[in-house]
Coordinates of C-alpha atoms in Angstrom, one line a residue:
M1 CA -177.2 -41.2 36.8
A2 CA -175.1 -38.3 35.5
L3 CA -174.7 -35.4 37.9
P4 CA -175.9 -32.0 36.9
A5 CA -173.1 -29.7 35.9
K6 CA -173.5 -27.7 39.1
N7 CA -172.9 -30.8 41.1
L8 CA -169.9 -31.8 39.0
V9 CA -168.4 -28.5 39.8
Q10 CA -169.0 -29.0 43.5
V11 CA -167.5 -32.5 43.4
A12 CA -164.4 -31.1 41.8
A13 CA -164.2 -28.4 44.4
N14 CA -164.7 -30.9 47.2
S15 CA -162.0 -33.2 45.9
G16 CA -159.5 -30.3 45.8
L17 CA -159.5 -30.0 42.0
R18 CA -160.0 -26.8 40.1
A19 CA -163.7 -26.6 39.2
V20 CA -164.3 -27.2 35.5
A21 CA -165.4 -24.0 33.7
V22 CA -169.1 -24.4 32.8
R23 CA -171.9 -22.0 32.2
H24 CA -174.8 -21.8 34.6
S25 CA -178.1 -23.1 33.4
S26 CA -180.3 -20.6 31.6
Q27 CA -182.5 -20.7 34.7
A28 CA -179.9 -18.9 36.9
P29 CA -177.8 -16.7 34.7
K30 CA -174.6 -15.2 36.2
V31 CA -173.5 -11.9 34.9
A32 CA -169.9 -10.6 35.7
L33 CA -169.3 -6.9 35.5
L34 CA -165.6 -6.0 35.1
G35 CA -164.9 -2.4 36.0
A36 CA -167.9 -2.3 38.4
A37 CA -166.7 0.6 40.5
G38 CA -166.1 3.0 37.6
G39 CA -168.1 5.7 36.0
I40 CA -170.0 3.4 33.7
G41 CA -169.7 0.4 36.0
Q42 CA -171.7 1.8 38.9
P43 CA -174.8 2.8 37.0
L44 CA -174.5 -0.3 34.9
G45 CA -174.4 -2.4 38.0
L46 CA -177.5 -0.6 39.3
L47 CA -179.4 -1.5 36.1
L48 CA -178.2 -5.1 36.0
K49 CA -179.2 -5.5 39.7
Q50 CA -182.8 -4.5 38.7
D51 CA -182.9 -7.0 35.7
P52 CA -185.2 -9.8 36.8
L53 CA -183.4 -12.3 34.5
V54 CA -180.0 -11.9 36.4
A55 CA -179.6 -14.5 39.2
H56 CA -176.0 -13.6 40.2
L57 CA -174.3 -10.3 39.6
A58 CA -170.5 -10.6 40.2
L59 CA -168.8 -7.2 40.5
Y60 CA -165.1 -6.9 39.8
D61 CA -162.7 -3.9 39.9
V62 CA -159.2 -3.2 41.1
V63 CA -160.5 -0.9 43.9
N64 CA -163.7 0.0 45.7
T65 CA -165.7 -3.0 44.8
P66 CA -166.9 -3.9 48.3
G67 CA -168.6 -0.6 48.8
V68 CA -170.4 -0.8 45.4
A69 CA -171.5 -4.3 46.1
A70 CA -172.7 -3.5 49.6
D71 CA -174.8 -0.6 48.2
L72 CA -176.3 -2.6 45.4
S73 CA -177.0 -5.6 47.7
H74 CA -179.5 -3.5 49.6
I75 CA -181.8 -3.3 46.6
D76 CA -184.8 -5.5 46.9
S77 CA -184.3 -7.5 43.7
N78 CA -183.5 -11.1 43.4
A79 CA -180.0 -11.0 41.9
K80 CA -177.3 -12.1 44.4
V81 CA -174.4 -9.7 44.5
T82 CA -170.8 -10.7 45.1
A83 CA -167.7 -8.4 45.3
H84 CA -164.3 -9.3 43.8
T85 CA -161.3 -6.9 44.1
G86 CA -157.9 -7.1 42.4
P87 CA -156.3 -9.6 40.0
K88 CA -156.3 -12.4 42.6
E89 CA -160.1 -12.3 42.8
L90 CA -160.8 -12.0 39.0
Y91 CA -160.9 -15.7 38.4
A92 CA -163.8 -16.2 40.9
A93 CA -165.6 -13.2 39.5
V94 CA -165.8 -14.6 36.0
E95 CA -165.8 -18.3 36.8
N96 CA -169.0 -20.0 35.4
A97 CA -170.4 -16.7 34.1
D98 CA -172.9 -16.8 31.3
V99 CA -172.4 -13.1 30.3
I100 CA -169.3 -11.0 31.1
V101 CA -169.7 -7.2 30.5
I102 CA -166.5 -5.2 30.4
P103 CA -166.6 -1.4 30.9
A104 CA -163.1 -1.4 32.6
G105 CA -160.6 1.1 31.5
V106 CA -160.0 4.9 31.4
P107 CA -162.5 7.3 29.9
R108 CA -162.0 10.0 27.3
K109 CA -161.2 13.6 28.2
P110 CA -161.7 16.7 26.0
G111 CA -159.5 16.7 23.0
M112 CA -159.0 12.9 23.1
T113 CA -160.2 10.4 20.5
R114 CA -161.2 6.9 21.5
D115 CA -158.0 5.7 19.9
D116 CA -156.0 7.8 22.3
L117 CA -157.2 5.4 25.0
F118 CA -155.5 2.5 23.3
N119 CA -152.2 2.3 25.3
T120 CA -153.9 2.0 28.6
N121 CA -157.1 0.1 27.8
A122 CA -155.5 -2.4 25.4
G123 CA -153.5 -4.0 28.2
I124 CA -156.5 -4.0 30.5
V125 CA -158.7 -5.9 28.0
R126 CA -155.8 -8.3 27.2
D127 CA -155.3 -9.2 30.8
L128 CA -159.0 -9.7 31.5
A129 CA -159.5 -11.9 28.4
A130 CA -156.6 -14.1 29.5
V131 CA -158.3 -15.0 32.7
I132 CA -161.7 -15.4 31.0
A133 CA -160.1 -17.9 28.6
K134 CA -159.2 -20.1 31.6
A135 CA -162.2 -19.5 34.0
S136 CA -165.2 -19.1 31.6
P137 CA -164.3 -19.8 28.0
K138 CA -168.0 -20.4 27.1
A139 CA -169.2 -17.0 28.4
L140 CA -170.7 -14.4 26.1
I141 CA -168.3 -11.4 26.3
A142 CA -169.7 -7.9 25.8
I143 CA -166.9 -5.3 25.5
I144 CA -167.6 -1.7 26.2
T145 CA -164.0 -0.6 26.8
N146 CA -162.8 1.8 24.1
P147 CA -161.5 1.8 21.5
V148 CA -164.0 -1.0 20.8
N149 CA -162.9 -1.3 17.1
S150 CA -159.5 -2.5 18.6
T151 CA -160.4 -4.1 21.9
V152 CA -162.7 -6.7 20.4
P153 CA -159.9 -8.0 18.1
I154 CA -157.6 -7.9 21.2
A155 CA -159.9 -10.1 23.2
S156 CA -160.4 -12.4 20.3
E157 CA -156.6 -12.8 19.7
V158 CA -156.1 -13.7 23.4
L159 CA -158.9 -16.3 23.2
K160 CA -157.4 -17.7 20.0
K161 CA -154.0 -18.0 21.7
A162 CA -155.7 -20.0 24.5
G163 CA -157.5 -22.2 22.0
V164 CA -161.0 -21.3 23.2
Y165 CA -162.0 -18.6 20.7
D166 CA -165.6 -18.7 19.4
P167 CA -166.5 -15.8 17.2
K168 CA -170.1 -16.1 18.1
R169 CA -169.4 -15.3 21.8
V170 CA -167.4 -12.0 21.5
F171 CA -169.2 -8.7 21.1
G172 CA -168.4 -5.0 20.9
V173 CA -171.2 -3.1 22.4
T174 CA -172.4 -0.5 19.9
T175 CA -175.9 -0.2 21.4
L176 CA -175.2 3.4 22.5
D177 CA -174.9 4.4 18.9
V178 CA -178.4 2.9 18.3
V179 CA -179.8 4.5 21.4
R180 CA -178.5 7.9 20.4
S181 CA -179.7 7.6 16.8
Q182 CA -183.2 6.7 18.1
A183 CA -183.2 9.6 20.5
F184 CA -182.1 12.1 17.9
V185 CA -184.5 10.9 15.2
A186 CA -187.4 10.8 17.6
E187 CA -186.6 14.4 18.7
L188 CA -186.2 15.6 15.2
K189 CA -189.3 14.0 13.8
G190 CA -191.6 14.0 16.8
H191 CA -191.7 10.2 17.1
D192 CA -192.3 8.2 20.2
A193 CA -188.6 7.4 21.1
S194 CA -189.6 4.1 22.7
K195 CA -191.0 2.9 19.4
T196 CA -188.3 4.3 17.1
V197 CA -185.8 1.8 15.6
V198 CA -182.6 2.9 13.8
P199 CA -180.0 0.3 13.0
V200 CA -176.4 1.4 13.2
V201 CA -173.6 -0.5 11.4
G202 CA -169.8 -0.3 11.0
G203 CA -167.8 0.2 14.2
H204 CA -167.8 2.4 17.3
A205 CA -165.7 5.5 16.5
G206 CA -166.1 8.5 14.2
I207 CA -166.6 7.7 10.6
T208 CA -167.1 4.0 11.3
I209 CA -170.4 4.7 13.1
I210 CA -173.0 4.5 10.3
P211 CA -176.6 5.1 11.1
L212 CA -178.9 3.5 8.5
L213 CA -181.5 6.3 8.6
S214 CA -183.1 4.8 5.4
Q215 CA -184.1 1.8 7.5
T216 CA -185.7 3.8 10.3
K217 CA -189.0 2.4 11.8
P218 CA -191.6 3.7 11.6
S219 CA -190.8 4.5 8.0
T220 CA -189.5 8.1 8.0
K221 CA -188.5 10.4 5.3
F222 CA -185.4 12.6 5.7
S223 CA -184.2 15.5 3.5
D224 CA -180.6 15.4 2.3
D225 CA -179.9 18.3 4.7
E226 CA -181.4 16.4 7.6
I227 CA -179.2 13.4 6.8
A228 CA -176.1 15.6 6.3
K229 CA -176.6 17.1 9.8
L230 CA -177.9 14.1 11.7
T231 CA -175.2 11.6 10.6
P232 CA -172.2 13.5 11.9
R233 CA -174.1 14.4 15.1
I234 CA -174.6 10.7 15.8
Q235 CA -171.0 9.9 14.9
D236 CA -169.7 12.7 17.2
A237 CA -172.2 12.3 20.0
G238 CA -169.7 10.9 22.4
T239 CA -167.5 13.9 21.9
E240 CA -170.5 16.1 22.6
V241 CA -170.9 14.5 26.0
V242 CA -167.1 14.6 26.8
N243 CA -167.0 18.3 26.0
A244 CA -170.1 19.1 28.0
K245 CA -168.7 17.3 31.0
A246 CA -165.6 19.5 30.6
G247 CA -163.1 16.9 31.8
A248 CA -165.3 15.2 34.4
G249 CA -165.8 12.1 32.3
S250 CA -167.4 10.7 29.2
A251 CA -170.8 9.2 28.5
T252 CA -171.5 7.1 31.5
L253 CA -175.2 7.2 32.1
S254 CA -176.4 6.6 28.6
M255 CA -173.6 4.0 28.1
A256 CA -174.8 2.2 31.2
L257 CA -178.3 2.1 29.9
A258 CA -177.0 0.8 26.5
G259 CA -174.8 -1.8 28.2
A260 CA -177.6 -3.1 30.4
R261 CA -179.9 -3.3 27.4
F262 CA -177.4 -5.4 25.5
A263 CA -176.6 -7.6 28.5
N264 CA -180.3 -8.2 28.9
A265 CA -180.5 -9.2 25.2
L266 CA -177.7 -11.7 25.6
V267 CA -179.4 -13.2 28.7
R268 CA -182.7 -13.4 26.9
G269 CA -180.9 -15.2 24.0
I270 CA -179.3 -17.7 26.4
K271 CA -182.8 -18.4 27.8
G272 CA -184.0 -19.2 24.3
E273 CA -185.6 -15.9 23.4
K274 CA -184.0 -15.1 20.1
N275 CA -183.8 -11.3 19.5
V276 CA -182.0 -8.9 17.1
Q277 CA -179.4 -6.4 18.2
C278 CA -176.7 -4.4 16.5
A279 CA -173.2 -5.5 17.6
Y280 CA -169.6 -5.3 16.5
V281 CA -168.6 -8.9 15.8
A282 CA -166.4 -11.1 13.6
S283 CA -168.4 -11.0 10.4
D284 CA -168.3 -11.5 6.7
A285 CA -171.2 -9.0 6.1
V286 CA -168.9 -6.5 4.4
K287 CA -166.1 -7.6 2.1
G288 CA -162.6 -6.7 3.0
V289 CA -163.0 -6.4 6.8
E290 CA -163.0 -9.0 9.5
Y291 CA -165.1 -7.3 12.1
F292 CA -168.2 -5.2 11.4
S293 CA -171.3 -4.2 13.3
T294 CA -174.6 -5.2 11.8
P295 CA -177.9 -6.5 13.2
V296 CA -177.4 -10.0 14.5
E297 CA -179.8 -12.6 15.8
L298 CA -178.9 -13.6 19.4
G299 CA -179.7 -17.0 20.9
P300 CA -178.3 -19.6 23.3
N301 CA -174.9 -19.7 21.6
G302 CA -174.5 -16.0 21.2
V303 CA -174.6 -14.9 17.5
E304 CA -177.1 -17.3 15.8
K305 CA -177.3 -15.3 12.5
I306 CA -175.5 -12.3 11.0
L307 CA -178.2 -10.4 9.3
G308 CA -176.0 -8.0 7.3
V309 CA -176.6 -4.3 6.4
G310 CA -179.7 -4.9 4.4
K311 CA -180.9 -2.5 1.7
V312 CA -179.1 0.8 2.1
S313 CA -179.1 4.2 0.3
A314 CA -176.3 5.3 -2.0
Y315 CA -175.2 7.8 0.7
E316 CA -175.0 5.0 3.4
Q317 CA -173.1 2.7 1.0
K318 CA -170.5 5.4 0.5
L319 CA -170.1 5.6 4.3
I320 CA -169.8 1.8 4.6
D321 CA -167.2 1.7 1.8
A322 CA -165.2 4.6 3.5
S323 CA -165.3 2.9 6.9
V324 CA -163.5 -0.2 5.8
A325 CA -160.0 1.3 5.7
E326 CA -160.4 2.9 9.1
L327 CA -161.7 -0.3 10.6
N328 CA -158.9 -2.4 9.2
K329 CA -156.4 0.1 10.7
N330 CA -158.1 -0.2 14.1
I331 CA -158.3 -4.0 13.9
A332 CA -154.7 -4.4 12.8
K333 CA -153.6 -2.3 15.7
G334 CA -155.4 -4.6 18.2
V335 CA -154.1 -7.8 16.6
A336 CA -150.5 -6.5 16.5
F337 CA -150.7 -5.5 20.2
V338 CA -151.5 -9.1 21.2
K339 CA -149.0 -10.7 18.8
G340 CA -146.3 -8.4 19.9
N341 CA -146.8 -9.1 23.6

């Protein structure tokens, strides 16, 4: 009789061999959080610890992980918490993970764009992806680290080099743009925010963030003036928080909520509950660009279907068209970083 995958891993370990990288069963999902001691990582870890679908929460950072893990482990939810500190412990953190969430990196400060973070964060994502390629090549990878428009291509190129790339398994988390859009629309129109749905397409920076207000549910009418004010507010919402924190950080709490919501969606998909989320993925939804965020159907293999942008207004189509050149510049920068290193 064939041994279950879990037992095969144990046999390999007992025989002194490196355990074969496999995913846990959908009955006991392991989520690895890389950057767990940071400004986003700590509140995101708190939310993931409370997720009843998470069986094992592996926390990784370069410093301070044991304290965060000890704190979270005192919460009376079922997720087992493990701490992993420094590059030597990264393999164990991500090994056999079903979902890997990456908020690692430095945040924005006033006057900085997301692209200004590239020089530091590009190397961080590259190095994390290289270990994931060896330890957990079948994991679903959710990248929060900015600039997302570039870090998703960076991770993808590293996985391609290692021969384990699957475009259905690499995601840029754009959920915060959706969360913000829904909050702002509900506030403006007096809707119940928990029942307001606004898809956001494109990317995750500036003019590449395109809220499809015409597709708002429940069906909502906006004046041209409302659209002209709401769209840039959504696009610049991250800067609004950076400036309000006056050098003390970027959007950490709302990003943690968005990250936890997306991670939960990935786990639900793994468990067979197909659901639709917006995410920045390798996509042919828009001509002339390799990565684009649209609603996608999530399932056991990650992206099951790319649902595209749907019917959009003339104003939204102009924004989509205008985003392509900017996205291509961001993507090319990420690809060149990996190929040049």
